[in-house]
Coordinates of C-alpha atoms and ligand atoms in Angstrom, one line a residue:
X1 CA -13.6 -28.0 12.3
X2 CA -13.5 -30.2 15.3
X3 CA -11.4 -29.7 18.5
X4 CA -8.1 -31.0 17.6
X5 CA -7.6 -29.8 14.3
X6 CA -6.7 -26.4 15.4
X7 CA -5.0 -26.6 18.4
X8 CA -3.1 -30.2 17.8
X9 CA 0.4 -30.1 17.5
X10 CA 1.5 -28.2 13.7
X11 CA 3.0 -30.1 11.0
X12 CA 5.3 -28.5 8.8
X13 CA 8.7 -29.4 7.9
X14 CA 10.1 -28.8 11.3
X15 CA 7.2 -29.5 13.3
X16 CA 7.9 -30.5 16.9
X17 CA 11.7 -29.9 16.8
X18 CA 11.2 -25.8 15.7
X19 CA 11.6 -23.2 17.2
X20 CA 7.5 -22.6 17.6
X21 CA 7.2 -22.3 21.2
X22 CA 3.7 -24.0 21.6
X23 CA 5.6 -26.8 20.3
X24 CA 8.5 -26.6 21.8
X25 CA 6.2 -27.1 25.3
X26 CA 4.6 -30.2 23.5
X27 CA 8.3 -31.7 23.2
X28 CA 9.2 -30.6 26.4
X29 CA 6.2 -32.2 28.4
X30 CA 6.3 -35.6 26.4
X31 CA 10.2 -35.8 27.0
X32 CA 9.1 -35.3 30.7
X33 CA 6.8 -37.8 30.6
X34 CA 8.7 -40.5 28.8
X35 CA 12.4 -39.4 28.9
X36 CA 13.9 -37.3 26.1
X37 CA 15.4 -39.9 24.2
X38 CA 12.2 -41.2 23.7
X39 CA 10.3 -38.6 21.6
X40 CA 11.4 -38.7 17.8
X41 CA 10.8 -35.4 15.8
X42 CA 13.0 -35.9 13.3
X43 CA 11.9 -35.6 9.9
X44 CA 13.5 -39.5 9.0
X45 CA 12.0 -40.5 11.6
X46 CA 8.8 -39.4 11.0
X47 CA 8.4 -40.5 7.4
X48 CA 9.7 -43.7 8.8
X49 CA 6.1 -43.5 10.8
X50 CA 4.0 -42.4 7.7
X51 CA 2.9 -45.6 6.7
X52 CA 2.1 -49.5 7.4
X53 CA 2.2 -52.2 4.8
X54 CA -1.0 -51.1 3.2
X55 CA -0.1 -51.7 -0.4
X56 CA -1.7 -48.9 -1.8
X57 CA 0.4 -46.8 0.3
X58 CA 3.6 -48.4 -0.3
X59 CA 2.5 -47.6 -4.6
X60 CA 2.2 -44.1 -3.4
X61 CA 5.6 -43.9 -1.9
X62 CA 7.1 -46.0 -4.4
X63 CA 6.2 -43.4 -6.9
X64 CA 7.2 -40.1 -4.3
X65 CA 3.9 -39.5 -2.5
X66 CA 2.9 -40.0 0.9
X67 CA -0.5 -41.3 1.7
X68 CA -1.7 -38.6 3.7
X69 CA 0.6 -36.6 6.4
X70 CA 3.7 -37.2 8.2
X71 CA 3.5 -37.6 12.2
X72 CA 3.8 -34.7 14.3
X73 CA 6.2 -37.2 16.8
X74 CA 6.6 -40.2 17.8
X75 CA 6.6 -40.9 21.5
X76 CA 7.8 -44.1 23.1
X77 CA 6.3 -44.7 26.2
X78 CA 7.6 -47.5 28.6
X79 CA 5.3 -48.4 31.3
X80 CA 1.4 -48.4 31.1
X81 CA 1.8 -45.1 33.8
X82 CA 3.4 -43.7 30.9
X83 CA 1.1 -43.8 28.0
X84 CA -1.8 -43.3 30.7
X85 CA 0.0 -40.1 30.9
X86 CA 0.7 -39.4 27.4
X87 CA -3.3 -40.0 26.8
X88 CA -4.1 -37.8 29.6
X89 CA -1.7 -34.6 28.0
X90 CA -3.0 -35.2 24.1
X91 CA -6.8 -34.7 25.7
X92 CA -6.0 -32.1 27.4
X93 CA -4.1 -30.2 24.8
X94 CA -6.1 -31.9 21.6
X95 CA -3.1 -33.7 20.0
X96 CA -4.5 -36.6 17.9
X97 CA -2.3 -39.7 18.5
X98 CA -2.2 -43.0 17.0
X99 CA -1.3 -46.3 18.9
X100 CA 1.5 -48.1 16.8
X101 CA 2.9 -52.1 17.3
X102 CA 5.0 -52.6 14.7
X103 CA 3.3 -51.3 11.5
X104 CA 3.0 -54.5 9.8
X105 CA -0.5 -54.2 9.6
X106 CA -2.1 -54.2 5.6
X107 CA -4.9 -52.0 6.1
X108 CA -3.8 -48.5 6.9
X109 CA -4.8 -48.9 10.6
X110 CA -1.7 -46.8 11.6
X111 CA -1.4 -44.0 8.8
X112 CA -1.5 -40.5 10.2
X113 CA -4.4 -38.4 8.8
X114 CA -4.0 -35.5 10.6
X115 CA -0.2 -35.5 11.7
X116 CA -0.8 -37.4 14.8
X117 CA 1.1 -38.3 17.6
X118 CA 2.4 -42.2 17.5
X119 CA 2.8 -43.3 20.5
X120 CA 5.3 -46.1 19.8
X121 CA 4.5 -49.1 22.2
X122 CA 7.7 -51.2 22.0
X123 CA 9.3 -50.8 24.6
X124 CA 6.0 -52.3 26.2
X125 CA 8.4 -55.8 25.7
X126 CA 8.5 -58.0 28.8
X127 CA 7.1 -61.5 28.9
X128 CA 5.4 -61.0 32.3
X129 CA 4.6 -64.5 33.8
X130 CA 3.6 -68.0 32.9
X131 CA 1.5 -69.4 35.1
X132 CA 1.4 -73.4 34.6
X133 CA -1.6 -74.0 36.6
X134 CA -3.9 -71.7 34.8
X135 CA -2.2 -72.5 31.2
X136 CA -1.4 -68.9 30.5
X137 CA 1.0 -66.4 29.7
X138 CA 0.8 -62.6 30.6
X139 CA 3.0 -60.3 28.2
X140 CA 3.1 -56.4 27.3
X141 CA 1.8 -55.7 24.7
X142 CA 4.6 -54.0 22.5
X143 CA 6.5 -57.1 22.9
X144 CA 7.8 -58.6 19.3
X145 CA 5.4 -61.3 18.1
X146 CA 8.4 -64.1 17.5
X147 CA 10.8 -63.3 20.6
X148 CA 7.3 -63.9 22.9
X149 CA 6.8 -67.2 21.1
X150 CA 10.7 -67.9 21.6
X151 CA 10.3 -67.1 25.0
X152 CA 7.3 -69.5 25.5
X153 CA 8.9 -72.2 23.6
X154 CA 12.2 -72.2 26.0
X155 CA 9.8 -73.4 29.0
X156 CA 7.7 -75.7 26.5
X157 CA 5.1 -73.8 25.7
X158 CA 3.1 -72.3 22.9
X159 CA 0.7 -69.6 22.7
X160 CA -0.3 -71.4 19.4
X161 CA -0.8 -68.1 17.3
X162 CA 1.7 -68.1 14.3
X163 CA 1.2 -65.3 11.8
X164 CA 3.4 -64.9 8.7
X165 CA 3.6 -61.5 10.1
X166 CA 5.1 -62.9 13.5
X167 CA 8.8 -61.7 13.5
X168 CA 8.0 -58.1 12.4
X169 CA 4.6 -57.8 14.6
X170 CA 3.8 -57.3 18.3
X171 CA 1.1 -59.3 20.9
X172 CA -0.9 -55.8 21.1
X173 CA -1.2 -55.6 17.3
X174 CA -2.4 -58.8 17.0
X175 CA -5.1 -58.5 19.4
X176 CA -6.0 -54.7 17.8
X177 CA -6.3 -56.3 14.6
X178 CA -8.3 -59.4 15.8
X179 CA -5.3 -62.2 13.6
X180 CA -4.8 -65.4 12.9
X181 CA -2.4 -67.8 12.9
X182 CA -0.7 -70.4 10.5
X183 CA -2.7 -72.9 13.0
X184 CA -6.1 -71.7 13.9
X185 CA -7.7 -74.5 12.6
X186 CA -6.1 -76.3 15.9
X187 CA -6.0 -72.8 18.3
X188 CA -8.6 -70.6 17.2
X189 CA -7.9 -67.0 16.6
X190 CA -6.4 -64.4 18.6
X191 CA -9.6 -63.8 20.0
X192 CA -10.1 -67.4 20.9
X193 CA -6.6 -67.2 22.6
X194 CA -6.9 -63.7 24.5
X195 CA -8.3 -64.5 28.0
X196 CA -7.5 -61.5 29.7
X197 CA -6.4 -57.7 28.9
X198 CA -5.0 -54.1 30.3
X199 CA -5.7 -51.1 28.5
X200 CA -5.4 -47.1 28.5
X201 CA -8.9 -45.7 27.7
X202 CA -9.0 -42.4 25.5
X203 CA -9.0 -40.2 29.0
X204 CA -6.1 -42.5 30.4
X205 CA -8.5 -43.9 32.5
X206 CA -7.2 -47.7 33.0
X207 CA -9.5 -50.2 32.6
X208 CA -8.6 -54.1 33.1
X209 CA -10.1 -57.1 32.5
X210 CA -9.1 -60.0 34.6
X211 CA -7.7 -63.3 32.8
X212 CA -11.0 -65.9 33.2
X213 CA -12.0 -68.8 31.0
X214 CA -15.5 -67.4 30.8
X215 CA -18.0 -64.7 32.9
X216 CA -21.7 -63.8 32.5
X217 CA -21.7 -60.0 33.4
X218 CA -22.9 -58.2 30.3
X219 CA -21.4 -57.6 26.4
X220 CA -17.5 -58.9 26.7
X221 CA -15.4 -55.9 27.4
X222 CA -12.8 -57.8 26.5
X223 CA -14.1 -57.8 22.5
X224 CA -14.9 -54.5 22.9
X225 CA -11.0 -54.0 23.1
X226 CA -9.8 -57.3 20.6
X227 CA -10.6 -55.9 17.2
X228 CA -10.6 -52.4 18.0
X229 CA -7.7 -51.5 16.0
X230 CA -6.5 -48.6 18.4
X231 CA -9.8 -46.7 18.4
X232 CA -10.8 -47.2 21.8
X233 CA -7.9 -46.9 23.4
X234 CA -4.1 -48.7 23.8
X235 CA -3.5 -52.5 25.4
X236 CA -0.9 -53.1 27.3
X237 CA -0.8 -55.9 28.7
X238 CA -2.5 -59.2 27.6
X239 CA -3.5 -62.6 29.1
X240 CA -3.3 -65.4 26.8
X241 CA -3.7 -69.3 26.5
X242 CA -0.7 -71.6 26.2
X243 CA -0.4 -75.1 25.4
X244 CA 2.6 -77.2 26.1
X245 CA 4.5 -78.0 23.0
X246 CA 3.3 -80.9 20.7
X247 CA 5.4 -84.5 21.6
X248 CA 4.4 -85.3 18.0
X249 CA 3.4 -84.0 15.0
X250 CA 2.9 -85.3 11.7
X251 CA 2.4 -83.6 8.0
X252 CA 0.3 -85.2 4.6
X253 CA 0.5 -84.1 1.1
X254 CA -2.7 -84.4 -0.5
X255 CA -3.4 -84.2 -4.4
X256 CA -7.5 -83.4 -5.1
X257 CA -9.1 -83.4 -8.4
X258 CA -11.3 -80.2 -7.8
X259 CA -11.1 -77.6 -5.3
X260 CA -15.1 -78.4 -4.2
X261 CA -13.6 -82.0 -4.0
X262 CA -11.4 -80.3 -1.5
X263 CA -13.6 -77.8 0.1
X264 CA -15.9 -81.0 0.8
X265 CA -12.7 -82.5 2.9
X266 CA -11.8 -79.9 4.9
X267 CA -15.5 -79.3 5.9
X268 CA -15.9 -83.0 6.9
X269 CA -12.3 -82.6 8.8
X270 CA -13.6 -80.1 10.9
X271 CA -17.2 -81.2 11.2
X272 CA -15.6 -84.3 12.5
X273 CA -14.1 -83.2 15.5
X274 CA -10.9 -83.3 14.7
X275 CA -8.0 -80.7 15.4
X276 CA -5.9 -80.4 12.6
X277 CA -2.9 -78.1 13.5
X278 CA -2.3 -77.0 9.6
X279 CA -4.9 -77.3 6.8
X280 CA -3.7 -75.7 3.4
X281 CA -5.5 -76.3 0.4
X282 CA -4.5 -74.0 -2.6
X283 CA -6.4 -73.3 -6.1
X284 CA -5.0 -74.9 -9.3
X285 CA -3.1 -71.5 -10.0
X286 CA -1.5 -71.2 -6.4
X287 CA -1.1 -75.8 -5.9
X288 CA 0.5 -75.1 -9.6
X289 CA 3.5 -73.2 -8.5
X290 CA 3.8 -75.5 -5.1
X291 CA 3.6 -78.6 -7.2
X292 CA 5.7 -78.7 -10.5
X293 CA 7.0 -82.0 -11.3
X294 CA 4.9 -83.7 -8.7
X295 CA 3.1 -86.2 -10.9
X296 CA 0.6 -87.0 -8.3
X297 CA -0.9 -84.0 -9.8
X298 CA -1.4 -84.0 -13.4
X299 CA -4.9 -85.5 -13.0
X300 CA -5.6 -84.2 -9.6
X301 CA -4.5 -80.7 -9.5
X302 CA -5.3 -79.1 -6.3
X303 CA -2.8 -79.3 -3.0
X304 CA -4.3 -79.5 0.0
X305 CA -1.3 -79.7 3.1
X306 CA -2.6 -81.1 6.4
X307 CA -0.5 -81.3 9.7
X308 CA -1.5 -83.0 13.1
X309 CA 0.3 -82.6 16.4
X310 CA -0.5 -83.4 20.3
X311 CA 0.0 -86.4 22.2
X312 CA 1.1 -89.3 19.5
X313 CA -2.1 -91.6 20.1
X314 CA -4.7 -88.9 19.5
X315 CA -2.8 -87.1 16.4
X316 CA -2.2 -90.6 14.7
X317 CA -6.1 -91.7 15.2
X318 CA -6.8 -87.8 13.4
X319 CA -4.6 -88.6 10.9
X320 CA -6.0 -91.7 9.6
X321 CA -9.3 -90.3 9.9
X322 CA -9.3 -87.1 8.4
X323 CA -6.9 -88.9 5.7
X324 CA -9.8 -91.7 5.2
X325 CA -11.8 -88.2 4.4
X326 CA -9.6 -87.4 1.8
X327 CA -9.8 -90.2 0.1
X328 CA -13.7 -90.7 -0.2
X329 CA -13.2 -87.3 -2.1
X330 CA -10.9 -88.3 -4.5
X331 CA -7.5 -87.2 -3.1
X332 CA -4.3 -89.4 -3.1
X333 CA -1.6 -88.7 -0.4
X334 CA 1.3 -87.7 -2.3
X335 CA 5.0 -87.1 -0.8
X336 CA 5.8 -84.5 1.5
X337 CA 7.7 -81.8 -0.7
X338 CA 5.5 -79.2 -0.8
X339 CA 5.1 -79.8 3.2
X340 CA 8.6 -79.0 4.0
X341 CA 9.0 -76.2 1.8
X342 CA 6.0 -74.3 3.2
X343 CA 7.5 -75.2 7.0
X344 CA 11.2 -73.4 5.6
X345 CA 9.2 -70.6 4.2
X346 CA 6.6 -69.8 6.3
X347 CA 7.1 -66.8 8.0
X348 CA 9.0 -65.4 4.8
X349 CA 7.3 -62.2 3.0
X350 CA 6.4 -62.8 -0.7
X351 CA 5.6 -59.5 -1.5
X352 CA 8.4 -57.5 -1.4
X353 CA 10.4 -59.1 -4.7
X354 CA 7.2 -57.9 -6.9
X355 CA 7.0 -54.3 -5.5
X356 CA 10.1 -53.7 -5.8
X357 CA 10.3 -54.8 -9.6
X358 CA 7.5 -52.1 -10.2
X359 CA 3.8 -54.9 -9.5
X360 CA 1.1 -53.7 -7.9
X361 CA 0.3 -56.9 -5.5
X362 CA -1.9 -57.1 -2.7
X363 CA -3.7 -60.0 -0.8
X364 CA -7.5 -60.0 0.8
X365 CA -8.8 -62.1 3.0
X366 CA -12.6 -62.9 3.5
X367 CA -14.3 -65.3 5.7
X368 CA -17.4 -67.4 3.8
X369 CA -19.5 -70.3 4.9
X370 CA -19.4 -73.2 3.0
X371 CA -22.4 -73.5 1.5
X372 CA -21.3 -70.6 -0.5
X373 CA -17.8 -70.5 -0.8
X374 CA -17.7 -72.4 -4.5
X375 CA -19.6 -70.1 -5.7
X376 CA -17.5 -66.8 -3.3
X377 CA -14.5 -68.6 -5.1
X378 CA -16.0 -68.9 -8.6
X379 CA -17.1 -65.6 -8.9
X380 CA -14.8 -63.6 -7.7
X381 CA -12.1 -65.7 -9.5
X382 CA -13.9 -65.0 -12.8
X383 CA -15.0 -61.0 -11.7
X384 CA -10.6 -60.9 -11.1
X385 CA -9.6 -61.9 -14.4
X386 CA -11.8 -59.6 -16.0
X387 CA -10.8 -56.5 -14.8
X388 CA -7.3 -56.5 -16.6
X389 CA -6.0 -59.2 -19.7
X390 CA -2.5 -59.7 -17.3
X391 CA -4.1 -60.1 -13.8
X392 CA -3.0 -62.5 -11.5
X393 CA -5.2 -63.8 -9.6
X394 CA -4.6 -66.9 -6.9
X395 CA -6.5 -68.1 -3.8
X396 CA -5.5 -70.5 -0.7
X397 CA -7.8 -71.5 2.6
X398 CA -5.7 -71.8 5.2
X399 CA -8.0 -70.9 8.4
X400 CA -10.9 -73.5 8.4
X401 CA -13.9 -74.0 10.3
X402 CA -16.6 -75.8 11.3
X403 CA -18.8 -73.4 9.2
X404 CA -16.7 -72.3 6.6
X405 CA -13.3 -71.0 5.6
X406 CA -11.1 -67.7 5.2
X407 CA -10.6 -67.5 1.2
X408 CA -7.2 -65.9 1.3
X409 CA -7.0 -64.1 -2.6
X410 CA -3.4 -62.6 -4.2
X411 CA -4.1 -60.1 -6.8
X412 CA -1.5 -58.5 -8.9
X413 CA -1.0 -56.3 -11.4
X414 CA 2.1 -55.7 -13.6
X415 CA 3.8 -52.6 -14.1
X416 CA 1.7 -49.8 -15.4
X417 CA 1.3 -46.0 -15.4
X418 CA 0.1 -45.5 -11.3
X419 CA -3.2 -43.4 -12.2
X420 CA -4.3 -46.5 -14.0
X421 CA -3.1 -49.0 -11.5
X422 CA -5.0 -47.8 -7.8
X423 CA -8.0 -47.0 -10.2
X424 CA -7.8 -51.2 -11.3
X425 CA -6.0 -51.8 -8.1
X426 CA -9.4 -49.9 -6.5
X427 CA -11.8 -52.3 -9.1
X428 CA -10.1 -55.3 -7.6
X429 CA -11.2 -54.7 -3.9
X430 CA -14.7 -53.8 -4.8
X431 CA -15.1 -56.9 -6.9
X432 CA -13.8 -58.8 -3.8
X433 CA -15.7 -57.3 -1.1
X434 CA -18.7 -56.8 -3.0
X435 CA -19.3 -60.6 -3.7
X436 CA -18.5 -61.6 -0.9
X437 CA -20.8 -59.5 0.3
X438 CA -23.5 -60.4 -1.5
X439 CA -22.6 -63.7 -0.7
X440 CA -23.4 -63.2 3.1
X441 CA -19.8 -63.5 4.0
X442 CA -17.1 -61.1 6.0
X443 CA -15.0 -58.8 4.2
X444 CA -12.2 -59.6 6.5
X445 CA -11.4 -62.6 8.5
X446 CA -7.9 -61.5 10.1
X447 CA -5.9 -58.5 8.3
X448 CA -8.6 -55.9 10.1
X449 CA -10.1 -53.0 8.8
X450 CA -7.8 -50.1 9.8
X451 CA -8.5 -47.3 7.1
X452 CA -8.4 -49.1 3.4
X453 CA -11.5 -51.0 4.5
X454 CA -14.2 -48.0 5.7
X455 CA -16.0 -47.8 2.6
X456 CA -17.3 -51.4 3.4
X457 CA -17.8 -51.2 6.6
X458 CA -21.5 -49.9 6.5
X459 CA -22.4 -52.6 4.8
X460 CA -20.2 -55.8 6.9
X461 CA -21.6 -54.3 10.3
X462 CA -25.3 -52.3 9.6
X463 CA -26.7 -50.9 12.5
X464 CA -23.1 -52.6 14.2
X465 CA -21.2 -49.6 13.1
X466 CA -23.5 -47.2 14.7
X467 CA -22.9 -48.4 17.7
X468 CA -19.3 -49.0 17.5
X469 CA -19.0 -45.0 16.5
X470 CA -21.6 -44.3 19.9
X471 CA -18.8 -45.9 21.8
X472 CA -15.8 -43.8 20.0
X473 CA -17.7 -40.8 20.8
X474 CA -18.7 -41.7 24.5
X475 CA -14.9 -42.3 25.2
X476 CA -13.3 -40.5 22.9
X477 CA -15.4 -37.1 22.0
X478 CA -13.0 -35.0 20.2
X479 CA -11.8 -37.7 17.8
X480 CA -8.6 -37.9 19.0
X481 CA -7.4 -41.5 19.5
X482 CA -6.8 -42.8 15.9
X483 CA -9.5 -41.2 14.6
X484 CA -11.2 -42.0 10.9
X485 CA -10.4 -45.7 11.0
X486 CA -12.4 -48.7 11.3
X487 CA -15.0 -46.9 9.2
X488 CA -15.7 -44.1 11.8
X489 CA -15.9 -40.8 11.3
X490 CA -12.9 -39.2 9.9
X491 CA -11.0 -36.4 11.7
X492 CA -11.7 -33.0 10.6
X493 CA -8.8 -32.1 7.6
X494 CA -8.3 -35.4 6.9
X495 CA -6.5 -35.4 4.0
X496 CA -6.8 -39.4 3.2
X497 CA -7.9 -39.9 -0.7
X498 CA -8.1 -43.7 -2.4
Ligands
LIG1 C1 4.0 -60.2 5.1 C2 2.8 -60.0 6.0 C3 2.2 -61.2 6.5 C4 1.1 -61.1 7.4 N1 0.5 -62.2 7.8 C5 -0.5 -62.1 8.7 C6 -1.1 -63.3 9.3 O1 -0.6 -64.5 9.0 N2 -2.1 -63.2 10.2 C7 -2.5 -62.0 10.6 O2 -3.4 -61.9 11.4 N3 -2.0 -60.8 10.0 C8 -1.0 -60.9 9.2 N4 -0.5 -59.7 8.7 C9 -1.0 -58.4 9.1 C10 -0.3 -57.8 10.3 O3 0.9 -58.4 10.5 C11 -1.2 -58.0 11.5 O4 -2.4 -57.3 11.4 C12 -0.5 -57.7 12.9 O5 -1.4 -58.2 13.9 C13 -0.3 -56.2 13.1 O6 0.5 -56.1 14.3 P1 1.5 -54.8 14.5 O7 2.0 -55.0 15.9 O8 2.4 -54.7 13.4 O9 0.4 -53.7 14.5 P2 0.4 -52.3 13.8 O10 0.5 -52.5 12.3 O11 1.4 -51.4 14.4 O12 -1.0 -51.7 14.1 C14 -2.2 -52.3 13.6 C15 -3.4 -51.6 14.2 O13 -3.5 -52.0 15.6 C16 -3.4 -50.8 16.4 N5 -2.6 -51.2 17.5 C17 -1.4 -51.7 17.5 N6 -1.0 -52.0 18.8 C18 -2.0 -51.6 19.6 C19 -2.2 -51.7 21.0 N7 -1.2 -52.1 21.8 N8 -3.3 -51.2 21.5 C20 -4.3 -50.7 20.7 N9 -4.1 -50.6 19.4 C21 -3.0 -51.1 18.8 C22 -2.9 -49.7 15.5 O14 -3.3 -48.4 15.9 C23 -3.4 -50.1 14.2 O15 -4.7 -49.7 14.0 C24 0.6 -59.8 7.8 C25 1.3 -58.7 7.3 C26 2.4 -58.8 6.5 C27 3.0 -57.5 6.0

């Protein structure tokens, strides 16, 4: 048994709000820290806090089980003083706690193991300052993914980071999770876009790193923090790029006759120079249900959406070019319907319809390089469909590169008995990773790794993960800031089963 396990705050029932007196000390100094109204103990409340959008867990609770504990509490702090402080009395008194945005992430990264303590950061919500000069913005980081955007986009601005995710995420999740946006291709990843961070270390130590373009002083602290999924500690505050609102943008509708016809494109795109804001191209199962009608593609059956934006002159030169690509692969430029209804639906959640009528969908996400990715795409398509007779399986690459791609994959499975769905459910994801794998690419390029992704891990990082786990323990020795995900060691009683 390690530290906390014992002497962490007790999770029946009743837990924080009973009459246990050790507890009722626990309520009493968090309410003192953050103000009464802001510590939830209620037992609503706390289921409300059980679980993210991991698929796997929603199947559990869809069928009346949780996927491991309720939360002891929830506590909301609202200034960076305040979850120093709330950091400061879980090490003190061994209380596990978990850092939570939103809880849109896929991955588990916020599901309690051990009854931990959320500490809530939303009302971490204030768009700090733009600064012109320097092209950036400075915002808490429990602040709502869309309203920041909003509140760029009312001086002119963008931070350029547009997740499906983004009107039911935070900033600080998407920098704990290392995302992407609907136009990386043009602004890089969150990473790309972070220039600067504050954070709470494990022994509310602050720690901050200063908003620079570049610095040559050792590893990057700052991607120590971006990616760390809440293990190291809790951002609050965050630096990031802006660029002023496109004058111009415009969209093409291209029809290919093979997906490596299409691959070939999109590489050439990027290995051109050019900064497409949107590249979409879709398999024939996924371009087939964008497409119906659209006789552009009965002999060329794969969709590939491009968007350019900027200053007029320069998008309308990448336009022609990149569309002059197209065409020397085969590809026809078709009319804009499938365009506009992926710009109305963008930032809309298709999952929700199919779990609710009883599927068992998910969606993973790998990065490959494309020398490989036919054969990433080939092989796990066909490794898919054989794991169950009525398996959907669809792909999209949405996030490309120089070097390669993200393969973004939908797997679903109808209604069944739930023992036999998470074991097929379970078949899918090693199919996926392992290829991929064995392919030399990343099991993840932007959903994280949070909890559902640890048995991989080993294998993604190699000696990597030791080092991310001699970290943890330096500053974070009892296991006691979200403990047990990104592939690190799990907290003593965890009671987490795939
Ligand atoms: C329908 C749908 C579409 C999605 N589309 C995208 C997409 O296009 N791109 C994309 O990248 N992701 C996408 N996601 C995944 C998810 O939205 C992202 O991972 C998002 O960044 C999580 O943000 P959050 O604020 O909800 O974080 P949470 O889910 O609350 O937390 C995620 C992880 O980050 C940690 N964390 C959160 N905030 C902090 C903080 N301030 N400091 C330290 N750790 C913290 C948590 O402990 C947890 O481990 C999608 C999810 C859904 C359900």
């Amino acid at each position: 048994m390690d530290k906390a396990s014992g002497s962490g705050i007790d999770l029946d029932a009743t837990a924080l709000g009973s009459a246990n007196p050790a507890q009722q000390t626990h309520v009493a100094a968090l309410a003192a820290i953050v103000g009464a109204d802001n510590v939830l103990t209620g037992v609503a409340d706390r289921y409300a806090y059980s679980r993210d959008r991991l698929p796997f867990a929603l199947y559990q609770l869809r069928a009346q089980q949780l996927p491991a504990t309720l939360p002891c509490a929830v506590a909301l702090p609202g200034t960076a003083e305040e979850v120093a402080s709330v950091l400061r009395y879980a090490r003190a008194n061994g209380i596990r706690v978990i850092p939570f945005g939103a809880g849109s992430g896929v991955l588990g990264g916020t599901i309690p193991l051990v009854q931990e303590l959320m500490i809530d950061l939303k009302r971490l919500n204030r768009l700090v300052e733009v600064n012109p000069t320097d092209a950036t913005a400075t915002v808490q980081a429990g602040m709502n993914g869309w309203q920041f955007e909003d509140a760029l986009r009312a001086q002119g601005y963008t931070a350029g980071h547009l997740p499906q995710s983004i009107t039911m995420s935070t900033v600080g999740g998407w920098a704990a999770c290392r995302g992407a946006g609907q136009a990386s291709s043009r602004y890089g990843k969150i990473e790309d876009i972070v220039v600067g961070l504050k954070a709470i270390l494990p022994d509310g130590q602050s720690l901050e790193v200063r908003p620079l373009s570049r610095r040559a002083v050792g590893p990057s602290i700052k991607d120590i923090l971006v990616g760390s999924e809440g293990v190291l500690g809790i951002i609050t505050e965050l630096t990031l790029r802006i660029w002023k609102l496109p004058e111009y943008s415009s969209a093409a509708v291209m029809a290919f006759p093979s997906i490596e016809q299409g691959f070939d494109a999109c590489r050439e795109i990027m290995q051109a120079e050019l900064r497409p804001e949107v590249v979409r191209l879709y398999d024939q199962a996924e371009s087939a249900q964008r497409t119906s009608g659209m006789e552009a593609f009965n002999d060329r059956p794969i969709l590939c959406i491009l968007k350019f934006s900027g200053k007029k002159a320069l998008a309308e030169v990448e336009r022609t070019l990149a569309l002059e690509i197209c065409a020397k692969h085969g590809a026809v430029l078709t009319t804009d319907g499938p365009y506009h209804h992926w710009e109305e639906t963008r930032f809309n959640s298709y999952s929700t319809q199919w779990q609710t009528d009883g599927y068992f969908m998910d969606t993973i996400e790998v990065t490959g390089n494309w020398s490989k990715l036919p054969q990433m795409y080939e092989q796990i398509h066909r490794a898919v469909h054989a794991i169950h007779p009525e398996i959907h399986f669809g792909a999209h690459w949405s996030h490309v590169y120089p070097e390669g791609a993200c393969q973004y994959m939908t797997v679903r499975l109808p209604p069944m008995e739930l023992e036999q769905a998470l074991a097929l459910h379970r078949k899918a994801w090693e199919t996926v990773e392992g290829l991929c794998l064995d392919l030399g690419g990343s099991i993840a390029h932007h959903h994280g790794a949070g909890l559902f992704r640890g048995p991989w891990m080993r294998r993604e990082l190699n000696a990597g993960l030791g080092i991310i786990q001699i970290l943890k323990d330096g500053l974070d020795p009892d296991n006691l800031v979200n403990p047990g995900k990104l592939g690190l060691r799990q907290p003593a009683g965890s009671t987490w089963k795939e």
